[in-house]
Tab-separated table of C-alpha atoms in Angstrom:
chain	number	residue	atom	x	y	z
A	784	ARG	CA	88.900	90.897	67.660
A	785	ALA	CA	89.151	87.292	66.587
A	786	PRO	CA	90.936	85.114	67.516
A	787	PHE	CA	91.589	86.923	70.795
A	788	SER	CA	87.904	87.463	71.593
A	789	TRP	CA	87.313	83.717	71.266
A	790	LEU	CA	90.345	82.962	73.408
A	791	LEU	CA	89.292	85.406	76.133
A	792	ARG	CA	85.732	84.036	76.218
A	793	ARG	CA	87.130	80.526	76.625
A	794	GLU	CA	89.460	81.623	79.404
A	795	ALA	CA	86.666	83.540	81.137
A	796	ALA	CA	84.451	80.447	81.111
A	797	HIS	CA	87.311	78.331	82.456
A	798	LEU	CA	87.987	80.830	85.245
A	799	ALA	CA	84.298	81.015	86.139
A	800	ASP	CA	84.204	77.224	86.462
A	801	LEU	CA	87.262	77.240	88.738
A	802	GLU	CA	85.803	80.005	90.916
A	803	SER	CA	82.473	78.208	91.137
A	804	ARG	CA	84.076	74.968	92.294
A	805	ALA	CA	86.298	76.823	94.777
A	806	CYS	CA	83.338	78.650	96.302
A	807	ARG	CA	81.303	75.457	96.659
A	808	ALA	CA	84.271	73.664	98.258
A	809	ALA	CA	84.740	76.334	100.942
A	810	HIS	CA	82.774	76.296	104.208
A	811	VAL	CA	82.333	80.084	103.973
A	812	VAL	CA	83.280	82.563	101.248
A	813	ALA	CA	83.958	86.164	102.292
A	814	ALA	CA	83.543	88.719	99.478
A	815	ILE	CA	84.820	92.266	99.892
A	816	SER	CA	81.579	93.915	98.777
A	817	ALA	CA	77.874	93.129	98.511
A	818	VAL	CA	78.141	93.379	94.730
A	819	ASP	CA	80.921	90.770	94.618
A	820	ALA	CA	79.007	88.563	97.030
A	821	ALA	CA	75.933	88.635	94.787
A	822	ARG	CA	78.015	87.710	91.749
A	823	LEU	CA	79.612	84.789	93.601
A	824	ARG	CA	76.195	83.497	94.695
A	825	GLU	CA	75.108	83.524	91.061
A	826	LEU	CA	78.306	81.770	90.063
A	827	ALA	CA	78.100	79.130	92.799
A	828	PRO	CA	74.489	78.436	93.820
A	829	GLY	CA	74.368	76.809	97.225
A	830	ALA	CA	77.721	78.217	98.389
A	831	SER	CA	77.776	80.052	101.730
A	832	VAL	CA	78.788	83.598	100.719
A	833	THR	CA	78.964	86.564	103.068
A	834	THR	CA	80.462	90.054	102.927
A	835	LEU	CA	83.626	91.226	104.704
A	836	PRO	CA	84.377	94.872	103.866
A	837	VAL	CA	87.891	96.052	103.108
A	838	PRO	CA	89.475	97.439	106.306
A	839	PHE	CA	90.713	101.007	105.940
A	840	ALA	CA	92.375	102.969	108.732
A	841	ALA	CA	91.226	106.526	108.039
A	842	LYS	CA	93.853	108.885	109.384
A	843	ALA	CA	93.474	112.598	109.928
A	844	PRO	CA	93.884	114.471	106.648
A	845	ALA	CA	97.446	115.623	106.007
A	846	ALA	CA	98.216	119.235	105.248
A	847	GLY	CA	97.714	118.295	101.623
A	848	ALA	CA	99.606	119.269	98.534
A	849	ARG	CA	99.060	122.473	96.599
A	850	LEU	CA	98.658	121.288	93.062
A	851	THR	CA	98.420	123.493	90.019
A	852	GLY	CA	95.006	124.123	88.571
A	853	ASP	CA	91.718	125.605	89.696
A	854	PRO	CA	90.514	123.049	90.426
A	855	PRO	CA	93.177	120.352	90.330
A	856	LEU	CA	91.700	117.099	89.007
A	857	ILE	CA	93.392	114.026	90.466
A	858	ALA	CA	93.533	110.527	88.997
A	859	LEU	CA	95.560	108.000	90.984
A	860	GLY	CA	96.201	104.351	90.273
A	861	SER	CA	98.416	101.648	88.856
A	862	PHE	CA	98.143	102.535	85.190
A	863	ASP	CA	100.097	99.505	84.113
A	864	TRP	CA	96.965	97.514	85.102
A	865	ALA	CA	94.757	97.213	82.019
A	866	PRO	CA	91.383	98.397	83.499
A	867	ASN	CA	92.958	101.494	85.058
A	868	ARG	CA	94.824	102.301	81.865
A	869	ASP	CA	91.716	101.783	79.749
A	870	GLY	CA	89.670	104.049	82.002
A	871	VAL	CA	92.064	106.968	82.046
A	872	THR	CA	92.757	106.601	78.301
A	873	TRP	CA	88.983	106.799	77.726
A	874	PHE	CA	88.875	109.899	79.923
A	875	LEU	CA	91.762	111.591	78.100
A	876	ARG	CA	90.308	110.895	74.664
A	877	THR	CA	86.606	111.434	75.163
A	878	VAL	CA	86.036	113.477	78.349
A	879	TRP	CA	89.025	115.735	78.871
A	880	PRO	CA	88.839	117.845	75.677
A	881	GLY	CA	85.261	118.949	76.330
A	882	LEU	CA	85.771	119.233	80.093
A	883	HIS	CA	88.824	121.443	79.662
A	884	ARG	CA	86.774	123.807	77.511
A	885	GLN	CA	84.270	124.043	80.381
A	886	LEU	CA	86.994	124.401	83.016
A	887	PRO	CA	89.877	126.151	81.251
A	888	THR	CA	91.800	126.742	84.510
A	889	ALA	CA	91.617	123.085	85.613
A	890	VAL	CA	94.737	120.909	85.506
A	891	LEU	CA	94.636	117.108	85.334
A	892	HIS	CA	97.149	115.352	87.584
A	893	LEU	CA	97.963	111.687	86.909
A	894	ALA	CA	100.033	109.675	89.363
A	895	GLY	CA	101.011	106.049	89.867
A	896	PRO	CA	102.917	103.356	87.988
A	897	GLY	CA	102.573	103.848	84.250
A	898	SER	CA	101.100	107.340	84.530
A	899	ASP	CA	104.134	108.897	82.836
A	900	THR	CA	103.433	106.894	79.660
A	901	LEU	CA	99.795	107.899	79.215
A	902	VAL	CA	100.118	111.201	77.350
A	903	PRO	CA	102.749	112.981	75.260
A	904	ARG	CA	105.137	115.123	77.229
A	905	HIS	CA	104.296	118.801	77.607
A	906	ARG	CA	100.616	118.280	76.850
A	907	PRO	CA	98.837	121.410	78.111
A	908	ALA	CA	97.030	121.174	81.435
A	909	VAL	CA	98.053	117.553	82.086
A	910	VAL	CA	100.758	116.723	84.641
A	911	CYS	CA	102.092	113.164	84.913
A	912	HIS	CA	103.743	112.608	88.297
A	913	GLY	CA	104.816	109.000	87.791
A	914	VAL	CA	105.298	106.928	90.943
A	915	VAL	CA	104.898	108.922	94.154
A	916	SER	CA	106.058	107.905	97.626
A	917	SER	CA	102.693	108.757	99.196
A	918	THR	CA	99.255	109.699	97.936
A	919	ASP	CA	99.342	112.559	100.464
A	920	GLU	CA	101.490	114.372	97.889
A	921	LEU	CA	98.499	114.486	95.545
A	922	LEU	CA	95.481	114.801	97.822
A	923	ASP	CA	94.925	118.522	97.514
A	924	PRO	CA	91.784	119.455	99.477
A	925	ARG	CA	90.857	121.893	96.682
A	926	GLY	CA	90.794	119.057	94.170
A	927	ILE	CA	88.395	116.486	92.753
A	928	VAL	CA	89.399	112.816	92.621
A	929	LEU	CA	88.465	111.098	89.339
A	930	VAL	CA	87.977	107.343	88.990
A	931	PRO	CA	87.012	106.794	85.330
A	932	LEU	CA	86.910	103.008	85.476
A	933	ARG	CA	84.998	100.994	82.856
A	934	ALA	CA	85.876	97.448	83.949
A	935	GLY	CA	86.952	95.654	87.123
A	936	SER	CA	85.615	94.269	90.374
A	937	GLY	CA	86.195	94.711	94.068
A	938	VAL	CA	86.456	98.170	95.621
A	939	ARG	CA	88.637	101.184	94.842
A	940	LEU	CA	90.895	102.220	97.724
A	941	ARG	CA	91.350	105.528	95.890
A	942	ILE	CA	87.769	106.389	96.818
A	943	LEU	CA	88.339	105.514	100.467
A	944	GLU	CA	91.497	107.667	100.488
A	945	ALA	CA	89.592	110.586	98.971
A	946	TRP	CA	86.828	110.249	101.570
A	947	ALA	CA	89.372	110.236	104.382
A	948	ALA	CA	91.070	113.313	102.920
A	949	GLY	CA	87.796	115.170	102.516
A	950	ILE	CA	87.977	115.389	98.714
A	951	PRO	CA	84.916	114.882	96.475
A	952	VAL	CA	84.896	112.018	93.976
A	953	VAL	CA	83.506	111.629	90.481
A	954	THR	CA	83.447	108.081	89.157
A	955	THR	CA	81.584	105.706	86.874
A	956	PRO	CA	79.005	103.165	88.075
A	957	VAL	CA	81.691	100.475	87.661
A	958	GLY	CA	84.247	102.550	89.590
A	959	GLY	CA	81.815	103.061	92.469
A	960	GLU	CA	80.695	99.407	92.715
A	961	GLY	CA	80.928	98.042	96.217
A	962	LEU	CA	81.232	101.502	97.775
A	963	VAL	CA	78.778	103.919	96.174
A	964	ALA	CA	75.148	102.816	96.195
A	965	GLY	CA	73.951	105.610	93.910
A	966	ASP	CA	74.655	109.082	92.587
A	967	GLY	CA	75.515	111.341	95.523
A	968	ASP	CA	76.235	108.490	97.933
A	969	GLY	CA	79.776	109.694	98.567
A	970	ALA	CA	80.489	110.301	94.892
A	971	ALA	CA	78.954	111.726	91.746
A	972	LEU	CA	78.289	108.923	89.252
A	973	ALA	CA	78.394	109.330	85.469
A	974	GLU	CA	78.924	106.914	82.596
A	975	SER	CA	78.974	108.664	79.232
A	976	PRO	CA	81.720	111.175	78.306
A	977	GLU	CA	79.206	114.047	78.291
A	978	ALA	CA	77.723	113.068	81.669
A	979	PHE	CA	81.149	112.572	83.237
A	980	ALA	CA	82.312	116.013	82.092
A	981	ALA	CA	79.071	117.580	83.338
A	982	ALA	CA	79.430	115.882	86.740
A	983	VAL	CA	82.994	117.151	87.193
A	984	ALA	CA	81.966	120.671	86.167
A	985	ALA	CA	79.003	120.578	88.587
A	986	VAL	CA	81.155	119.455	91.498
A	987	ALA	CA	83.749	122.124	90.698
A	988	ALA	CA	81.113	124.878	90.610
A	989	ASP	CA	78.953	123.875	93.588
A	990	ALA	CA	80.546	124.158	97.038
A	991	ALA	CA	77.414	122.766	98.701
A	992	LEU	CA	77.526	119.669	96.474
A	993	ARG	CA	81.174	119.166	97.299
A	994	SER	CA	80.369	119.346	101.018
A	995	ARG	CA	77.518	116.833	100.712
A	996	LEU	CA	79.653	114.329	98.822
A	997	VAL	CA	82.482	114.643	101.350
A	998	ALA	CA	80.148	114.321	104.348
A	999	ARG	CA	78.436	111.236	102.927
A	1000	GLY	CA	81.766	109.662	102.063
A	1001	ARG	CA	83.090	110.148	105.580
A	1002	LEU	CA	79.978	108.471	106.976
A	1003	ARG	CA	80.606	105.483	104.699
A	1004	LEU	CA	84.140	105.113	106.079
A	1005	ALA	CA	82.627	103.704	109.273
A	1006	ASP	CA	81.823	100.485	107.350
A	1007	HIS	CA	85.571	100.003	106.803
A	1008	ASP	CA	86.805	100.663	110.342
A	1009	PRO	CA	89.469	97.986	111.023
A	1010	GLY	CA	88.043	97.111	114.435
A	1011	THR	CA	84.545	96.618	113.035
A	1012	VAL	CA	85.891	94.545	110.123
A	1013	ALA	CA	87.947	92.408	112.523
A	1014	THR	CA	84.837	91.656	114.602
A	1015	THR	CA	83.023	90.573	111.441
A	1016	ALA	CA	86.005	88.464	110.370
A	1017	ARG	CA	86.072	86.619	113.689
A	1018	ALA	CA	82.360	85.801	113.308
A	1019	ILE	CA	82.993	84.467	109.809
A	1020	TYR	CA	85.822	82.230	111.051
A	1021	ARG	CA	83.573	80.900	113.809
A	1022	GLN	CA	80.888	80.169	111.206
A	1023	ALA	CA	83.419	78.312	109.049
A	1024	MET	CA	84.694	76.290	112.021
A	1025	ALA	CA	81.137	75.348	112.992
A	1026	ALA	CA	80.407	74.266	109.436
A	1027	ALA	CA	83.567	72.158	109.473
A	1028	GLY	CA	82.535	70.569	112.782
A	1029	LYS	CA	85.561	71.881	114.663
């Protein structure tokens, strides 16, 4: 609402100008996903922009927690960051009521900074864990990881963690940007409240679908192998040094 919308548009334009000049001044720009790289090329025509995936050391799945619910639905993140908070608030208000009617035995588990301030205490079928020492405490192999993001950029490490743990993911197109090329490519994608609820219910009911999502996600983890990323990074540094004449 005005005047904040006007102020934010002005600040966004100012930031875009700064980013454009920074990209054009650099010998090489390394973006963490192909989507981000494409946006930077649009922002700074003529800049040398390449992609350097986020490195992720996928460890063997831990024993995993045993969370309440059948299935347990897991939403992890820093919920004091506005896009994460907006996404899970949208989920709680518009998706969860209908989804819980479809899956009456499911329990929603929220964890991370700010998660204990998202819903009233003692709300049925919602457990707020607050800050946890390790995500292993929440990655129940029986569960479904939810990433209901509506804004943001970059890639979601939560999705990489779910892939490594062998847990299926349901997210929005924005949440899957940079990692998920399309519906079924390691995650089920849905945007509207009705579609998101239907996707979660479908994943919960279909063991074969769960297996396909997990298998595809684990294949995608190879793109984020630290050794492979390091090799790419060295090539990018060499490119930058050659461009600088060093």
